[in-house]
PDB file of C-alpha atoms and ligand atoms in Angstrom:
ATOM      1  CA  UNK D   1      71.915  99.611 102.233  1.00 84.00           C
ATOM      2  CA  UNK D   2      74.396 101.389  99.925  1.00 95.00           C
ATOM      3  CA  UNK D   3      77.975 100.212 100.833  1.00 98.00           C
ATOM      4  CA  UNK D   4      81.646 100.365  99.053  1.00 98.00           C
ATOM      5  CA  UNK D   5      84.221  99.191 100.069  1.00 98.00           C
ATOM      6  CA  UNK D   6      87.559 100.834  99.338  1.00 98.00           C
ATOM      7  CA  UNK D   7      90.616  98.469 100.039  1.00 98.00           C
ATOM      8  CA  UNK D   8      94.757  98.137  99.288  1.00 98.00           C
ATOM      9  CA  UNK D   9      96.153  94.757  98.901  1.00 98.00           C
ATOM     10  CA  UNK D  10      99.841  94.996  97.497  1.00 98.00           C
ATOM     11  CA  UNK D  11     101.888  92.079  99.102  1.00 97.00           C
ATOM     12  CA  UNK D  12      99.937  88.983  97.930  1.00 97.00           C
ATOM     13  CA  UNK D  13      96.196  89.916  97.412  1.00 98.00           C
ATOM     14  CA  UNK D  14      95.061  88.643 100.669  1.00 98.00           C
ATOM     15  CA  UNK D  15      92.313  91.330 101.772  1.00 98.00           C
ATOM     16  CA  UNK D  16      91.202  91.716  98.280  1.00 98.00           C
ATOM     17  CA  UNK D  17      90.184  88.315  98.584  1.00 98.00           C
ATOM     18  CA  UNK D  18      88.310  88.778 101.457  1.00 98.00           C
ATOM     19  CA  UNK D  19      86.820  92.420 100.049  1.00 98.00           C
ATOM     20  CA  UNK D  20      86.048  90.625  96.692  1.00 98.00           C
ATOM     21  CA  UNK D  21      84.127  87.262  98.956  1.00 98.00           C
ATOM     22  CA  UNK D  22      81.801  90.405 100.579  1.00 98.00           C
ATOM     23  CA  UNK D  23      81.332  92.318  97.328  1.00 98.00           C
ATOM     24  CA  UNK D  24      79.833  89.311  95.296  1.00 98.00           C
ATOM     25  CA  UNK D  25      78.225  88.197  98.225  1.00 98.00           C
ATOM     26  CA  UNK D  26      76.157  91.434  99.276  1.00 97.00           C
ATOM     27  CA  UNK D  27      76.783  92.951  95.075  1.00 96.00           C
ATOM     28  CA  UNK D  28      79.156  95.686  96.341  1.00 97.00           C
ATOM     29  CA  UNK D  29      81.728  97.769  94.829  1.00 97.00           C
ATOM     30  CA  UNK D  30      85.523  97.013  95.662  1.00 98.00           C
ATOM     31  CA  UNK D  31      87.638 100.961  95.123  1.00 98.00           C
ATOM     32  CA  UNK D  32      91.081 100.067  94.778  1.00 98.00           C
ATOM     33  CA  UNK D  33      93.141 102.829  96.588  1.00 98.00           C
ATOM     34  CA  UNK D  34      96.295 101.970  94.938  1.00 98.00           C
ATOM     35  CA  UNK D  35      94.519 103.326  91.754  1.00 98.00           C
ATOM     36  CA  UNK D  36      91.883 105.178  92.442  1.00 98.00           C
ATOM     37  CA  UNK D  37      92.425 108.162  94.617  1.00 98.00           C
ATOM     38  CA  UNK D  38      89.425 110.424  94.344  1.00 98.00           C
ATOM     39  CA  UNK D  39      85.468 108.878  94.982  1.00 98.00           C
ATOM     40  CA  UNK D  40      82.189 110.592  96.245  1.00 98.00           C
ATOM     41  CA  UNK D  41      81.166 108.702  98.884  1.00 98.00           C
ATOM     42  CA  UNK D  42      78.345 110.863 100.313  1.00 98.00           C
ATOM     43  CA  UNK D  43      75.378 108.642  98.804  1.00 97.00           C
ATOM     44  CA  UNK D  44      77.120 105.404 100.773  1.00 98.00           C
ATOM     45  CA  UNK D  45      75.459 104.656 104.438  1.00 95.00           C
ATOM     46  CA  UNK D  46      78.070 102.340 104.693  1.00 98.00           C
ATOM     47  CA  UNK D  47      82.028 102.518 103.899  1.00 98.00           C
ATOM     48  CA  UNK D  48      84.735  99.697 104.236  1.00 98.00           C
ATOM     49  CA  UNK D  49      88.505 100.187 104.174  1.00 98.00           C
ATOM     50  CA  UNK D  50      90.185  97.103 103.755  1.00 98.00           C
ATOM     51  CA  UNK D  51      94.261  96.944 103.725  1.00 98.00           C
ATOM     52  CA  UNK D  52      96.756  93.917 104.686  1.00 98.00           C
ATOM     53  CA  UNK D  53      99.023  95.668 107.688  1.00 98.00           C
ATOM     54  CA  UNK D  54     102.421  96.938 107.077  1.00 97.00           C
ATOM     55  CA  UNK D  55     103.925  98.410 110.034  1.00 97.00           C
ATOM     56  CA  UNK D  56     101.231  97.899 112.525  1.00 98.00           C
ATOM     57  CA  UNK D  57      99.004 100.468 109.880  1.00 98.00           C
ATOM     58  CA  UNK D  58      96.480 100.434 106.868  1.00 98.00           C
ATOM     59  CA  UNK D  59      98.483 101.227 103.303  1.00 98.00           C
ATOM     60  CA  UNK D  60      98.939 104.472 103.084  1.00 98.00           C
ATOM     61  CA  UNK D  61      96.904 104.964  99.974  1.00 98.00           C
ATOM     62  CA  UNK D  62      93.933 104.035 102.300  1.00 98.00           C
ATOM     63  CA  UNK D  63      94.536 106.344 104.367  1.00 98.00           C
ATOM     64  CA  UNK D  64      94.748 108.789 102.478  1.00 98.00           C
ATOM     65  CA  UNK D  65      91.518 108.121 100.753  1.00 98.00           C
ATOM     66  CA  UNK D  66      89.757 108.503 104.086  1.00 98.00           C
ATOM     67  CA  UNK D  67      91.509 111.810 104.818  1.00 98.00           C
ATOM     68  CA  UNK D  68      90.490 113.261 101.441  1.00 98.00           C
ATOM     69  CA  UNK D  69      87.361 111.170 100.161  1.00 98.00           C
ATOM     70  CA  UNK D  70      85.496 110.365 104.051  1.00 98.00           C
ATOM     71  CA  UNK D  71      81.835 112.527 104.399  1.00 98.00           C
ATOM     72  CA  UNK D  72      81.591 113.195 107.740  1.00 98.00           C
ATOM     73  CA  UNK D  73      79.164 111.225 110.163  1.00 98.00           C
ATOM     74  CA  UNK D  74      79.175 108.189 108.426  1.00 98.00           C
ATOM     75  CA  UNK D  75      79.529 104.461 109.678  1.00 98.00           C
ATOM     76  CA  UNK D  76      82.307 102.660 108.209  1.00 98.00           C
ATOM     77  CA  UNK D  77      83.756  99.244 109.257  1.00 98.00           C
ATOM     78  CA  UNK D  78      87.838  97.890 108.631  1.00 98.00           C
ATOM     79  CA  UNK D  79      89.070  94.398 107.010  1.00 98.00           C
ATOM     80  CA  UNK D  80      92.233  94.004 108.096  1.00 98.00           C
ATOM     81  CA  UNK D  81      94.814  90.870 107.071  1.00 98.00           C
ATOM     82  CA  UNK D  82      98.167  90.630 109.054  1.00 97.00           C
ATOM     83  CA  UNK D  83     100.830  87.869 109.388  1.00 94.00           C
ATOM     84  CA  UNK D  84      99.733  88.709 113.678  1.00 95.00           C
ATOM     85  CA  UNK D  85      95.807  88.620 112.796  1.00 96.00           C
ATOM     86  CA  UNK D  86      94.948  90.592 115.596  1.00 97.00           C
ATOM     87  CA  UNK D  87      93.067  94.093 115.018  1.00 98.00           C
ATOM     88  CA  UNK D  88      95.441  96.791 114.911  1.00 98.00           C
ATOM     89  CA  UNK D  89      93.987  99.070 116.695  1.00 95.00           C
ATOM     90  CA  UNK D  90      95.955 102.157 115.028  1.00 97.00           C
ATOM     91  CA  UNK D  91      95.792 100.750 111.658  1.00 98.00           C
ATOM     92  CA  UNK D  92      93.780 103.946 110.194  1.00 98.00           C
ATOM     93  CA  UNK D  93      96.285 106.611 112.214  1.00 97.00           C
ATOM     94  CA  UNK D  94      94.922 110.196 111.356  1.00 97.00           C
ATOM     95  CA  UNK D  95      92.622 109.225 108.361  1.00 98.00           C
ATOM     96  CA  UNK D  96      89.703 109.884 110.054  1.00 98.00           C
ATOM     97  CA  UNK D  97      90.188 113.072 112.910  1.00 98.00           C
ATOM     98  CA  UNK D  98      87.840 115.123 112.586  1.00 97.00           C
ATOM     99  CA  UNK D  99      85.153 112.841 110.464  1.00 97.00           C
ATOM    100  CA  UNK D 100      82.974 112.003 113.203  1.00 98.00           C
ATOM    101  CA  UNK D 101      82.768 108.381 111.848  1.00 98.00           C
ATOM    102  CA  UNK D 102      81.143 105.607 113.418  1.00 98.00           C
ATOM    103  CA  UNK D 103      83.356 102.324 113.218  1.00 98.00           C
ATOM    104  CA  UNK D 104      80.772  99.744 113.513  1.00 97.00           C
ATOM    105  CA  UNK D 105      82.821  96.643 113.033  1.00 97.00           C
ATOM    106  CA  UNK D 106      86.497  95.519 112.514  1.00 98.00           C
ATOM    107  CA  UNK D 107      87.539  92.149 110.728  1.00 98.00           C
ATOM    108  CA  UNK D 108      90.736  90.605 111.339  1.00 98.00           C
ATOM    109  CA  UNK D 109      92.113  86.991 109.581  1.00 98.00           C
ATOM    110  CA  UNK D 110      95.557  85.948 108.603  1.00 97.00           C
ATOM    111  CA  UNK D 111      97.330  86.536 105.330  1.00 97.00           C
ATOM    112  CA  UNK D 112      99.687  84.839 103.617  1.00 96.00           C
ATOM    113  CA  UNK D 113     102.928  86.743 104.648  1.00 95.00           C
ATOM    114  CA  UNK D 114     106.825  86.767 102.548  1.00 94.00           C
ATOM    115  CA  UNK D 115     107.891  89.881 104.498  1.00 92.00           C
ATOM    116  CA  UNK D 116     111.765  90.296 104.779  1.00 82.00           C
ATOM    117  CA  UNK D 117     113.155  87.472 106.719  1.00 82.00           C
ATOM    118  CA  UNK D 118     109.360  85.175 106.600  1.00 78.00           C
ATOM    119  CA  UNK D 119     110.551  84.425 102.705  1.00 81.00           C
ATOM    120  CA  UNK D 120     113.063  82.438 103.457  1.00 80.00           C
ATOM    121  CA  UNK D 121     111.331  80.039 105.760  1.00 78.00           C
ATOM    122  CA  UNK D 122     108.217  80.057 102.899  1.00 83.00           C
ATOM    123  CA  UNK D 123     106.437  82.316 104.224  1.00 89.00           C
ATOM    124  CA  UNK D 124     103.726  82.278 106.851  1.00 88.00           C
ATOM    125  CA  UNK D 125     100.324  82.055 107.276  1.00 89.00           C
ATOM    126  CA  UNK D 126     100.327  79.958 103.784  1.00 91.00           C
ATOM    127  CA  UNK D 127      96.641  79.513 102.093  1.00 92.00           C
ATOM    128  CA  UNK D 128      95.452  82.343 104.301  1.00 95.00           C
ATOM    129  CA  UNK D 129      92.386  83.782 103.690  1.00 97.00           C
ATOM    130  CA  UNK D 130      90.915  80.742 103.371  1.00 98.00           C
ATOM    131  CA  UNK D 131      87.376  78.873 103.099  1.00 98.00           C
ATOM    132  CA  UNK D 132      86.988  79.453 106.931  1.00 98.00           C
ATOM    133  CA  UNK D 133      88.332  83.465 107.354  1.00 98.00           C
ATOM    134  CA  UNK D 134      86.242  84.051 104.303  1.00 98.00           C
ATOM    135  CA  UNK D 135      83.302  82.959 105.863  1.00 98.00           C
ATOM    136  CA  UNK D 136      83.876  84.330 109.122  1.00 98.00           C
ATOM    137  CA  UNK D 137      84.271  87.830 106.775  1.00 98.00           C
ATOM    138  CA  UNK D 138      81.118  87.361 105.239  1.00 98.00           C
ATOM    139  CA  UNK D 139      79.258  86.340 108.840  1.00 98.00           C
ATOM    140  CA  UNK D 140      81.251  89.569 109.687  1.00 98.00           C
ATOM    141  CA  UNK D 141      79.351  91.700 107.200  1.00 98.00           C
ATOM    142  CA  UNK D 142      76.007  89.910 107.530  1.00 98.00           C
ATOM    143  CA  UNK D 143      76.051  90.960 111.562  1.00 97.00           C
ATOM    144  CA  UNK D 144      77.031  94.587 110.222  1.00 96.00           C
ATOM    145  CA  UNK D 145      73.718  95.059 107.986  1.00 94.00           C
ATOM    146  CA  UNK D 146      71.294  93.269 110.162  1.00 88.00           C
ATOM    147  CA  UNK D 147      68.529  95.752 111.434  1.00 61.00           C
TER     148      UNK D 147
HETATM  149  C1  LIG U 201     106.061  95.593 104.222  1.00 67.23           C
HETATM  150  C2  LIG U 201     105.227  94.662 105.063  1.00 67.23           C
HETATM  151  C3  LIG U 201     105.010  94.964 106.400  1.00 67.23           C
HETATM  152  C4  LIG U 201     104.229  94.107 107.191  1.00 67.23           C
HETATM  153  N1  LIG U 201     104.010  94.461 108.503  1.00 67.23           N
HETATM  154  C5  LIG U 201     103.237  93.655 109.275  1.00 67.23           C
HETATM  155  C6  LIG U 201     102.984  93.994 110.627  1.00 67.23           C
HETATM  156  O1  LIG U 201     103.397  95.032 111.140  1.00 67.23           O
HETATM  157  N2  LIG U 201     102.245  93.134 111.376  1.00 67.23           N
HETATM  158  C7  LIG U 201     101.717  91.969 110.866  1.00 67.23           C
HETATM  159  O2  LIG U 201     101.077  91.245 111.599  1.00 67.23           O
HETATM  160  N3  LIG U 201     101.912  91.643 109.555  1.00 67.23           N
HETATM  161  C8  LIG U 201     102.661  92.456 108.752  1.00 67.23           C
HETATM  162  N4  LIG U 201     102.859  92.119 107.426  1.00 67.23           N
HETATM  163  C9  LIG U 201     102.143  90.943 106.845  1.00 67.23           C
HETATM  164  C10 LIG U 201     100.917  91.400 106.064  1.00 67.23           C
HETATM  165  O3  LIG U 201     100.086  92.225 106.865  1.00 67.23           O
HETATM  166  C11 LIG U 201     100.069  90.222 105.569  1.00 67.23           C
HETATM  167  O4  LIG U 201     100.834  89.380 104.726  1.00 67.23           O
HETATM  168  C12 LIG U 201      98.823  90.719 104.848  1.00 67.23           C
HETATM  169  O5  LIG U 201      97.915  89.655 104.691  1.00 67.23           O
HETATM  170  C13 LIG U 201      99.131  91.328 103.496  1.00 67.23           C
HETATM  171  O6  LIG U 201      97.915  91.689 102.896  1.00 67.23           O
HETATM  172  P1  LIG U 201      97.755  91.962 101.328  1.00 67.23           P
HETATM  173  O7  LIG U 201      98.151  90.703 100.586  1.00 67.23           O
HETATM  174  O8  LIG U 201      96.314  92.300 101.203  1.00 67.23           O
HETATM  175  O9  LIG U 201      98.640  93.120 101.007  1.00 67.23           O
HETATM  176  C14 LIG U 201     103.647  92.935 106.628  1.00 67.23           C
HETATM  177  C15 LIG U 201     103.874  92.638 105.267  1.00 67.23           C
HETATM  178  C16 LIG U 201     104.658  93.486 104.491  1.00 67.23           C
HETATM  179  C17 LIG U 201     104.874  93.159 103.031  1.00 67.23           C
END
């Protein structure tokens, strides 16, 4: 099984945590979208896109990656961390019309939030990911690749 998984994490890290706990688990590679912005993906059976949620949606870096970097017809799976952590079911928006993918799995936990108004109280959702939504993520992953 070739997977990547491509992931945005610009308020505190948390869903690079979680993409980092899969990658050294199962020896993937984590794409940073905030960076990188152009990948050939077409040798990868599967793909990941990982973002915290701002707005109810993935970063926008992400989603652009899909639009621009997605093969079609492949299976690809989401990591999502939210203040909610709930699966937004939008998250992606229009990154992948027209790619006939195959969404095979979708991970939600909470992350550590100091949006607007949450700062002022501390934050919410302190320590989050932690020991238990990381290994809920990699049980995630390890019921995606099982035959
Ligand atoms: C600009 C902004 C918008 C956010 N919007 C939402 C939201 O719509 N729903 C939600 O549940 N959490 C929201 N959050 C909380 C983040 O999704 C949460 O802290 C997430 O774990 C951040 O992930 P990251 O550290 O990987 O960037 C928002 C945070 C920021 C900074």
């Amino acid at each position: 099984m070739n997977a990547i998984i491509i992931c945005a994490s610009t308020h505190h890290g948390n869903t690079r945590k979680v993409a980092d706990a899969i990658a050294k688990e199962y020896n993937l590679e984590v794409v940073d979208a905030t960076q990188v912005h152009e990948k050939d993906l077409s040798e990868y059976d599967l793909i990941g896109f990982a973002s915290g949620i701002y707005g109810g949606k993935f970063d926008p870096n992400i989603i652009k990656f899909a639009k621009e970097n997605l093969p079609e017809n492949k299976k690809i799976f989401y990591i999502m961390t939210s203040a909610m952590n709930k699966i937004f079911k939008n998250a992606m928006g229009n990154g992948i019309d027209g790619k006939n993918a195959e969404i095979i799995g979708r991970f939600t936990c909470s992350g550590y939030n100091t949006f607007g108004p949450f700062k002022l109280v501390g934050g919410t959702s302190k320590g989050h990911p932690d020991d238990e939504d990381i290994k809920n993520a990699l049980e995630f992953y390890k019921g995606l690749i099982k035959e």
